[in-house]
Each structure stands twice: as C-alpha cells, then as structure tokens.
Amino acid sequence: MRKLFGKILSSPPRILVLGFAAIVLIGAGLLMLPFAHTGAAQPRFIDTLFTATSATCVTGLVVVDTGTYWTTAGQLIILTMIQIGGLGFMTMATLFAIALKRRISLKEKLVLQEAFNQTSIEGIIRLVRKVVIYALTIELAGAVLFTIRFAFDMPFGTAVYRGIFHAVSFFNNAGFDIMGDYRSLTDYVGDPLVNIVTMLLIILGGLGFVVLADLVEIRNPKRKLSLHSKVVLSMSGGLILIGAILIFIFEYTNSTMASLTFGEKVLAAFTQSVSPRTAGVNTIDLGAMRQATQFVMVILMFIGASPGSTGGGIKTTTFTALLGAVIAMVRGKEDVVFFKYRLAQERVYKALTVTLFAFGLVILATMILSTTEDHQFLQLLFEVTSAFGTVGLTLGLTAKLTFAGKIIIIVMMFIGRLGPLTLTYALGPKQGRQLYRHAEGKIIIG
C-alpha cells in the first residue's frame, strides 16, 4: 500500500489533482454541517460539492445564493476555500513550512513549479513569498476601499465584512458575492469607486504573480520587463479594450444600458469586459444582453486570464502564441516573433494543444448538456465556457441544472482550474524518451 501511494504521489501533476480534490471534499463536508447553512433541512451533497468545487476552483457559479443560504460560518468556509484555491494549496503549505522553518524538499519545489507553470525551480520559494505578500497587500487595499464605500449603505461592521469578502473573492477571480438574491454588483452599476476597485482587483489577480513581481521590480534601472510580462500586459489590455468597445456598441440601445448615462454605459462596458477574464462579477443583467454580446463574452471567457494567476481559460499567452503563428504564416515567415524575440516552436505546439484540447472539452460538455438540460444552446455554451474558464458568470442556468448537469459543470470547473494538460499528465502513463523519428511525409493543408 505504501509503495502504491508513493507511486501515485511521484508525479507533481497528480499531487496537484489529489490536493485540489481533497480540499473540495473537505469543504463540501464542512458545508453539510448544521452551522454552515440557514435552512432547517440539510443541503444535498451535490449542492455542497458544487459550491465547494466552485470556491476551490475560484469559479463563482452557485446553485444557491451565497448571501442568504449560507450562514456567516458557511461564507467563511467558502472564503477560505477561495483563498486556498486562488493562491494554490501548495503555496499555503509552503507558507506554513517556511513559518515553521522547515526545509522545502525537491519534490515540493517541483509541485510548486507545476502549480505556477514555471520552466524551472530556480527562485520558486522567493516567488511563493512574493505571491503571499502581493496577494495580502492587494486584498487589504481592496477591502479598505470597499469598506469605505459600503459604510454609506450599511452598518460599519457589515461593511467591513463585505469589504473583506468581496476583496478576497474578486482578487482571486472567484466572483462569489454576498449581496443576496443573485444580484452581484447590479446595485452599483454607476458607482465609479466600486467598479474601478473591482476591475483593478480582477486585473491584478488575472495578470499572474510573475508579471506582478516584474512590475514591482521595474523601478530598478537594471531590470526590464520580461517577454512574458510584455505579452501578458499587451494582450490583456487589448482584450479588455476590444471587449469594452464591442459590449458598448451592442448594448448601447439595449434594455441593459438604455437607462444609464453615457459615463455609466462606458463604466458598465469596461466592467463587463474585465469580468469574463475569469472573475464572474456583473453590474448589468447578463440574461437580457443581446446574443452578440453574450457570444463576445464566451470568447473572452474561453481565453481567460494569464499563466500563474488566480484565473482560468486557455490563457492570454496561449492565445497570443496562436495569433502570432497565424500572422507569421500569412506573412510567409518561419518564426513567431514578439518584441524582437523568437518563440520556440514547442511553445506554439503547446499553445495549439491546449487550445484544441480545451475547445474539444467545451464542445463535448455542451453537447452532453444539450441532452440533459432543456435550455437554449447559447445558454449551455455560456455556462460550460464559464465553468471551464473558472469565470462564474451565468445567464441564470446554474440554479436550474439537473443532477447530471451539475456533475458536468463540476468536472469542467475542476479541469479548468488545474488545466487540461496538467490533468492529462496526472492521469496518463509516464512517457519514456523517444528513441527514433519517422520519415517525413507531406499532406495538403487548406
């Protein structure tokens, strides 16, 4: 038995999969306890499992309203899972090990390397320290600003609690809110402070901790932004701007924005453009949006955040690599070049693999839901993409899902948080070194 466990835990991807699964199951069990929920009847295990998966995988899809169904204790359990899921359970475990002055083993460093999607273990412990410091600092700043604003609308104690909850939730791109009645931040659609703080928390959480470290250290004249940071920042900014413009155009005369002033429409457009980057926050009714807008949000959710961040999706760098490959092919160039740096061919292959794998999973899950749920195709595609991208936005379908539908969405959230390739490496057999290459053949493309 010991040998079997040793074999199972020999692979970093397997440790990540089992670690996240353990947190989900523990969280689901805690939410079943009487002190965690407000109702007299015990919640169904499928609902607590769904909620725990959504929290740990920092998604935000809910089958029951977070603000009214769960007690303060239940909400704190959810918040703890969000923090652990957002930063990664290995990050938290390493933090405790550092506090206890315990030596970090090579295997633990390899797991951290896999968790942060790094190319080597060099400097991985320093990165963990930075992750914790940056996360807590940003969350604290967000909590203070939210508290100041909420204090005008509710008792100070409630404002503090809601400020902390939403700051942690939004920075970790979880999208859970405790406003009640599934209304998210619709009460603050025209509020500049709430919208700007929310967008900043989401963006900072979605850039990735490597990029945040680069931005902090850019003050040093000897330091320059890495290629990774340049690609992430430029693509993230471009997607937010393009998304906001399209949402503004499509929804300008629609019922979702018709009653808003021009400035409020711009603010709402940007918030809705930032949110699909795996955050799950909305200030307007998504169900009332035009289908063109909903499809734009599906695309943004599929692309998602950036590597090493609290978000999901195929990642901005993956999309950039594919876009670069297309541009290079159209221009007749052999190399994919960004900022005067050539991208290794294996990076392009990996980007293509991740995208096709993710696309296949989303299509398969949507097809299955089409047979188990009686809803429109775009609603189902939106729900599945939101789950895979760990976004948390919904067109009102989540609470109406059947048992089979909930299982499908749970699986998609889990895969989306870990990444399809990590799950494949964890479940698949260990590949040996290839000892030969086949003769080259040719097929007609296009």
C-alpha atoms as one frame of an Amber mdcrd trajectory, in Angstrom:
protein
   0.000   0.000   0.000   2.814   2.395   0.892   4.514   1.616  -2.413   1.253
   2.311  -4.264   0.802   5.683  -2.564   4.424   6.508  -3.301   3.865   5.762
  -6.981   0.685   7.862  -7.093   2.368  10.818  -5.390   5.517  10.591  -7.505
   4.138  12.964 -10.112   3.659  16.716  -9.390   0.515  16.903 -11.584  -1.030
  14.010  -9.615  -0.252  15.736  -6.326  -1.994  18.887  -7.581  -5.061  16.946
  -8.737  -5.358  14.981  -5.490  -4.679  18.074  -3.377  -7.442  20.112  -5.007
  -9.811  17.131  -4.867  -9.129  16.736  -1.130  -9.854  20.425  -0.461 -13.111
  20.186  -2.423 -14.290  17.121  -0.497 -13.336  18.587   2.896 -15.104  21.846
   2.018 -18.214  20.017   0.828 -18.307  18.072   4.084 -17.988  21.228   6.193
 -20.798  22.929   4.278 -23.057  19.968   5.133 -22.785  20.764   8.850 -25.794
  22.496  10.534 -23.902  25.687  11.446 -22.947  26.353   7.804 -26.410  26.822
   6.277 -29.510  28.797   7.220 -32.193  26.281   6.239 -33.684  23.741   8.630
 -33.206  20.921   6.124 -29.711  19.628   5.429 -28.430  20.649   1.975 -27.965
  17.959  -0.643 -24.386  16.724  -1.014 -24.398  17.511  -4.752 -25.107  21.167
  -3.906 -22.348  21.412  -1.288 -19.977  19.591  -3.651 -20.863  22.043  -6.421
 -20.313  25.035  -4.112 -17.033  23.668  -2.734 -15.731  22.953  -6.256 -16.765
  26.412  -7.421 -14.997  28.042  -4.449 -11.815  25.958  -4.570 -11.580  26.332
  -8.340 -12.293  30.088  -7.883 -15.193  29.978 -10.322 -18.232  31.609  -8.707
 -21.054  29.565 -10.216 -23.613  28.847  -7.474 -26.709  26.677  -7.191 -27.873
  28.528  -4.058 -27.487  32.200  -3.193 -24.265  32.713  -1.215 -25.512  35.736
   0.708 -28.750  34.205   2.010 -28.389  30.402   2.006 -25.101  30.136   3.899
 -24.527  31.451   7.418 -21.542  33.638   8.262 -19.656  30.462   9.193 -20.576
  28.878   5.863 -19.484  32.000   3.996 -16.147  31.984   5.833 -15.627  28.351
   4.842 -16.276  29.351   1.231 -13.921  32.331   1.564 -11.170  30.085   2.951
 -11.549  27.717   0.007 -11.395  30.690  -2.369  -8.118  31.890  -0.810  -6.564
  28.423  -0.821  -7.812  27.707  -4.338  -6.707  31.071  -5.684  -3.172  31.020
  -4.304  -2.872  27.231  -4.551  -2.805  24.730  -1.718   0.923  24.134  -2.246
   1.535  27.856  -1.777  -0.295  27.754   1.541   1.509  24.576   2.613   4.875
  26.113   1.688   3.989  29.249   3.638   3.365  27.183   6.778   6.598  25.247
   6.189   8.549  28.497   5.904   6.911  29.802   9.099   7.925  26.609  10.900
  11.436  26.904   9.390  11.109  23.512   7.721  13.244  22.713   4.695  11.367
  22.598   1.377  12.110  19.327  -0.420  12.918  18.979  -4.123   9.606  17.211
  -4.748   7.701  20.088  -3.135   9.602  22.560  -5.325   8.671  20.521  -8.400
   4.997  20.623  -7.409   5.241  24.396  -6.948   6.880  24.653 -10.364   3.920
  22.795 -11.878   1.401  24.869  -9.914   2.875  28.194 -11.073   3.559  26.905
 -14.590   7.257  27.795 -14.313  10.027  26.432 -16.527  12.410  25.732 -13.616
  12.518  25.519  -9.824  15.087  28.314  -9.558  13.752  31.084  -7.315  10.443
  29.238  -6.736  10.483  29.812  -2.957  11.130  33.530  -3.445   8.158  33.573
  -5.827   5.955  31.939  -3.170   6.880  34.653  -0.661   6.101  37.336  -3.235
   2.770  35.673  -4.089   1.613  35.790  -0.475   2.831  39.354   0.130   1.330
  40.731  -3.081  -1.968  38.899  -2.577  -2.481  40.010   1.015  -1.440  43.602
   0.248  -3.792  43.942  -2.723  -6.671  42.249  -0.889  -6.188  44.520   2.122
  -6.216  47.651  -0.062  -9.350  46.435  -1.855 -11.067  45.589   1.442 -10.386
  49.066   2.855 -11.730  50.837  -0.237 -14.825  48.609  -0.390 -15.452  49.141
   3.323 -15.328  52.920   2.939 -17.890  52.801   0.143 -20.201  50.175   1.686
 -20.231  52.054   5.011 -22.501  54.649   3.403 -25.146  51.968   2.693 -24.982
  49.613   5.694 -23.734  49.297   9.297 -19.950  49.620   9.630 -19.466  46.022
  10.818 -21.371  44.685   7.817 -19.402  46.999   5.526 -16.096  45.662   6.877
 -17.193  42.044   6.451 -18.498  42.579   2.939 -15.412  44.598   2.032 -13.084
  41.765   3.071 -15.211  39.046   1.452 -15.511  40.782  -1.911 -11.866  41.905
  -1.998 -10.633  38.333  -1.474 -13.233  36.907  -3.861 -12.571  39.395  -6.665
  -8.756  39.344  -6.436  -8.822  35.551  -6.619 -11.144  35.903  -9.617 -13.781
  33.822  -7.814 -16.838  36.021  -8.396 -18.652  34.956  -5.215 -20.679  37.776
  -3.677 -22.877  38.104  -0.593 -25.163  40.899  -1.799 -28.110  38.472  -1.835
 -30.706  37.381  -4.406 -28.034  36.560  -7.034 -27.753  40.266  -7.873 -23.941
  40.576  -7.754 -22.980  44.287  -8.083 -26.016  45.410 -10.108 -26.879  47.910
  -7.343 -23.563  49.674  -8.064 -23.689  49.767 -11.864 -22.993  53.512 -11.958
 -20.681  53.718  -8.932 -17.142  54.665 -10.069 -15.349  53.593  -6.876 -16.911
  50.114  -6.660 -16.450  49.461 -10.388 -12.857  50.707 -10.563 -11.749  48.843
  -7.420 -13.477  45.695  -8.687 -11.781  45.945 -12.086  -8.360  46.587 -10.542
  -8.692  43.579  -8.226  -9.742  41.331 -11.110  -7.000  42.573 -13.434  -4.240
  42.303 -10.809  -5.391  38.815  -9.866  -5.521  37.756 -13.518  -2.140  39.081
 -14.667  -0.187  36.407 -12.835   2.224  36.745  -9.935   5.290  36.629 -12.185
   4.025  39.721 -14.001   3.207  41.462 -10.706   6.744  40.771  -9.497   8.112
  42.204 -12.738   6.018  45.347 -12.372   7.106  45.868  -8.759  10.796  45.425
  -9.596  10.701  47.601 -12.734  11.721  50.531 -10.521  15.225  49.066 -10.567
  17.044  50.630 -13.573  18.829  47.322 -14.202  15.560  45.417 -14.502  13.442
  45.251 -17.636  10.071  43.676 -18.268  10.396  40.073 -19.419   8.954  38.934
 -22.737   6.264  37.071 -20.804   5.184  40.218 -18.964   5.141  42.286 -22.158
   2.950  39.732 -23.925   0.579  39.399 -20.952   0.183  43.145 -20.435  -0.305
  43.986 -24.110  -2.758  41.160 -24.815  -4.692  41.717 -21.571  -5.043  45.424
 -22.311  -6.055  44.746 -25.901  -8.717  42.194 -24.959 -10.199  44.481 -22.298
 -10.365  47.438 -24.699 -11.799  45.449 -27.620 -14.307  43.712 -25.340 -15.453
  47.008 -23.828 -15.921  48.608 -27.257 -17.973  45.681 -28.565 -20.129  45.458
 -25.427 -20.689  49.233 -25.505 -21.783  49.118 -29.163 -24.014  46.046 -28.857
 -25.693  47.097 -25.601 -25.901  50.878 -26.113 -29.608  50.854 -27.022 -30.498
  47.601 -25.281 -32.569  47.456 -22.084 -29.431  46.563 -20.099 -27.912  50.036
 -20.623 -30.734  52.173 -22.036 -31.448  53.900 -18.709 -27.770  54.644 -17.941
 -25.942  57.879 -18.659 -23.116  57.874 -21.234 -20.476  57.702 -18.494 -22.282
  54.856 -16.734 -22.530  52.960 -20.031 -18.763  53.254 -20.536 -18.160  52.093
 -16.956 -20.569  49.155 -17.343 -18.987  48.156 -20.667 -15.490  48.047 -19.164
 -16.643  46.154 -16.054 -18.405  43.557 -18.202 -15.284  43.302 -20.402 -12.943
  42.767 -17.449 -15.224  40.293 -15.663 -15.100  37.474 -18.269 -11.355  37.364
 -17.637 -12.442  34.666 -15.101 -13.918  36.906 -12.382 -17.683  36.368 -12.611
 -18.873  39.800 -11.498 -21.667  41.627 -13.306 -23.272  45.041 -12.911 -25.979
  44.581 -15.577 -28.399  41.747 -16.318 -26.479  39.248 -18.455 -29.640  37.350
 -19.374 -31.072  40.471 -21.015 -27.974  41.040 -23.149 -28.127  40.645 -26.910
 -26.842  37.296 -28.168 -23.946  39.017 -29.953 -22.763  40.413 -26.608 -23.157
  37.060 -24.890 -21.062  35.414 -27.598 -18.341  38.062 -27.203 -18.262  37.185
 -23.509 -17.985  33.467 -24.357 -14.843  34.230 -26.398 -13.358  36.350 -23.598
 -14.136  33.632 -21.028 -12.501  30.958 -23.204  -9.283  32.993 -23.488  -9.334
  33.782 -19.769  -6.529  35.181 -17.616  -2.753  34.697 -17.702  -0.459  31.842
 -16.557   0.445  31.684 -12.879  -2.586  33.752 -11.915  -5.781  33.065  -9.977
  -7.764  32.796 -13.246  -8.544  30.099 -15.790  -9.166  29.757 -19.520  -6.608
  28.811 -22.166  -4.619  31.895 -21.018  -3.648  35.101 -22.819  -0.179  33.821
 -23.724  -1.662  30.744 -25.405  -3.969  32.915 -27.489  -1.093  35.269 -28.326
   1.122  32.389 -29.482  -1.618  31.107 -31.798  -2.310  34.589 -33.127   1.408
  35.085 -33.737   1.628  31.753 -35.588  -1.266  32.752 -37.864   0.299  36.159
 -38.594   3.690  34.539 -39.296   2.105  32.031 -41.688   0.132  34.725 -43.537
   3.270  36.859 -43.903   5.305  33.881 -45.084   7.622  33.966 -42.061   9.077
  30.868 -40.470   9.393  32.226 -36.911   6.819  33.617 -34.486   8.315  36.854
 -33.176   7.172  39.082 -30.289   9.057  42.198 -29.202  12.095  41.102 -31.281
  12.204  37.678 -29.600  11.606  34.416 -31.457   9.173  31.986 -29.853  10.341
  28.377 -29.667   8.380  26.016 -31.890   7.488  23.791 -28.940   5.708  26.768
 -27.313   3.489  27.111 -30.383   2.775  23.356 -30.371   1.834  23.518 -26.694
  -0.451  26.503 -27.319  -2.158  24.635 -30.152  -2.535  21.512 -27.985  -4.020
  23.436 -25.052  -6.472  25.301 -27.293  -7.704  22.261 -29.215  -7.955  20.223
 -26.007  -9.938  22.981 -24.294 -12.139  23.573 -27.339 -12.912  19.856 -27.556
 -13.806  19.682 -23.841 -16.112  22.712 -24.067 -17.874  21.350 -27.161 -18.234
  17.852 -25.654 -19.633  19.187 -22.363 -22.035  21.491 -24.222 -23.277  18.580
 -26.355 -23.872  16.468 -23.236 -25.719  19.320 -21.507 -27.853  19.710 -24.637
 -29.225  16.242 -23.921 -29.651  16.614 -20.145 -30.906  20.217 -19.948 -33.857
  21.849 -21.702 -32.317  25.230 -22.492 -31.058  27.200 -25.485 -27.703  26.226
 -26.966 -26.057  29.614 -26.297 -27.077  29.423 -22.619 -25.474  25.982 -22.345
 -22.311  27.070 -24.188 -22.085  30.144 -21.961 -22.438  28.012 -18.803 -19.853
  25.431 -19.878 -17.329  28.048 -21.007 -17.848  29.940 -17.744 -17.130  26.742
 -15.804 -14.053  25.825 -17.864 -12.686  29.370 -17.663 -13.449  29.406 -13.898
 -15.379  32.610 -14.549 -18.656  32.265 -12.661 -20.875  34.293 -14.994 -24.215
  32.736 -15.855 -27.345  33.514 -17.845 -29.452  32.154 -14.998 -28.972  28.472
 -15.791 -26.846  27.274 -12.844 -29.617  27.020 -10.230 -31.815  25.134 -12.735
 -29.287  22.416 -13.588 -30.264  18.767 -13.223 -28.128  16.353 -11.202 -26.300
  15.248 -14.363 -25.841  18.871 -15.420 -24.265  19.762 -12.072 -21.828  16.861
 -12.381 -20.751  18.041 -15.846 -20.202  21.607 -14.625 -18.296  20.347 -11.541
 -15.941  18.375 -13.800 -15.451  21.372 -16.107 -14.643  23.677 -13.176 -12.104
  21.174 -11.844 -10.421  20.728 -15.245 -10.483  24.473 -15.847  -8.679  25.268
 -12.584  -5.975  22.640 -12.963  -5.616  22.992 -16.720  -6.354  20.225 -19.251
  -2.673  19.361 -19.779  -1.972  19.027 -16.032  -4.910  16.657 -15.705  -3.743
  14.672 -18.742  -0.207  14.354 -17.357  -1.638  13.302 -13.986  -3.918  10.586
 -15.369  -1.809   9.412 -18.285   1.131   6.998 -18.159   4.640   8.382 -17.857
   6.145   8.724 -21.312   9.656   7.484 -21.964  12.193   9.176 -24.179  11.504
   8.839 -27.904  14.374   6.850 -29.411  13.618   7.401 -33.099  11.848   9.707
 -35.563   9.684   8.632 -38.515  10.443   9.599 -42.076   8.940  12.934 -43.114
   5.715  12.840 -45.113   3.569  15.528 -46.736  -0.161  16.246 -46.723  -2.106
  19.047 -48.369  -3.279  21.724 -45.894  -6.047  24.242 -46.628
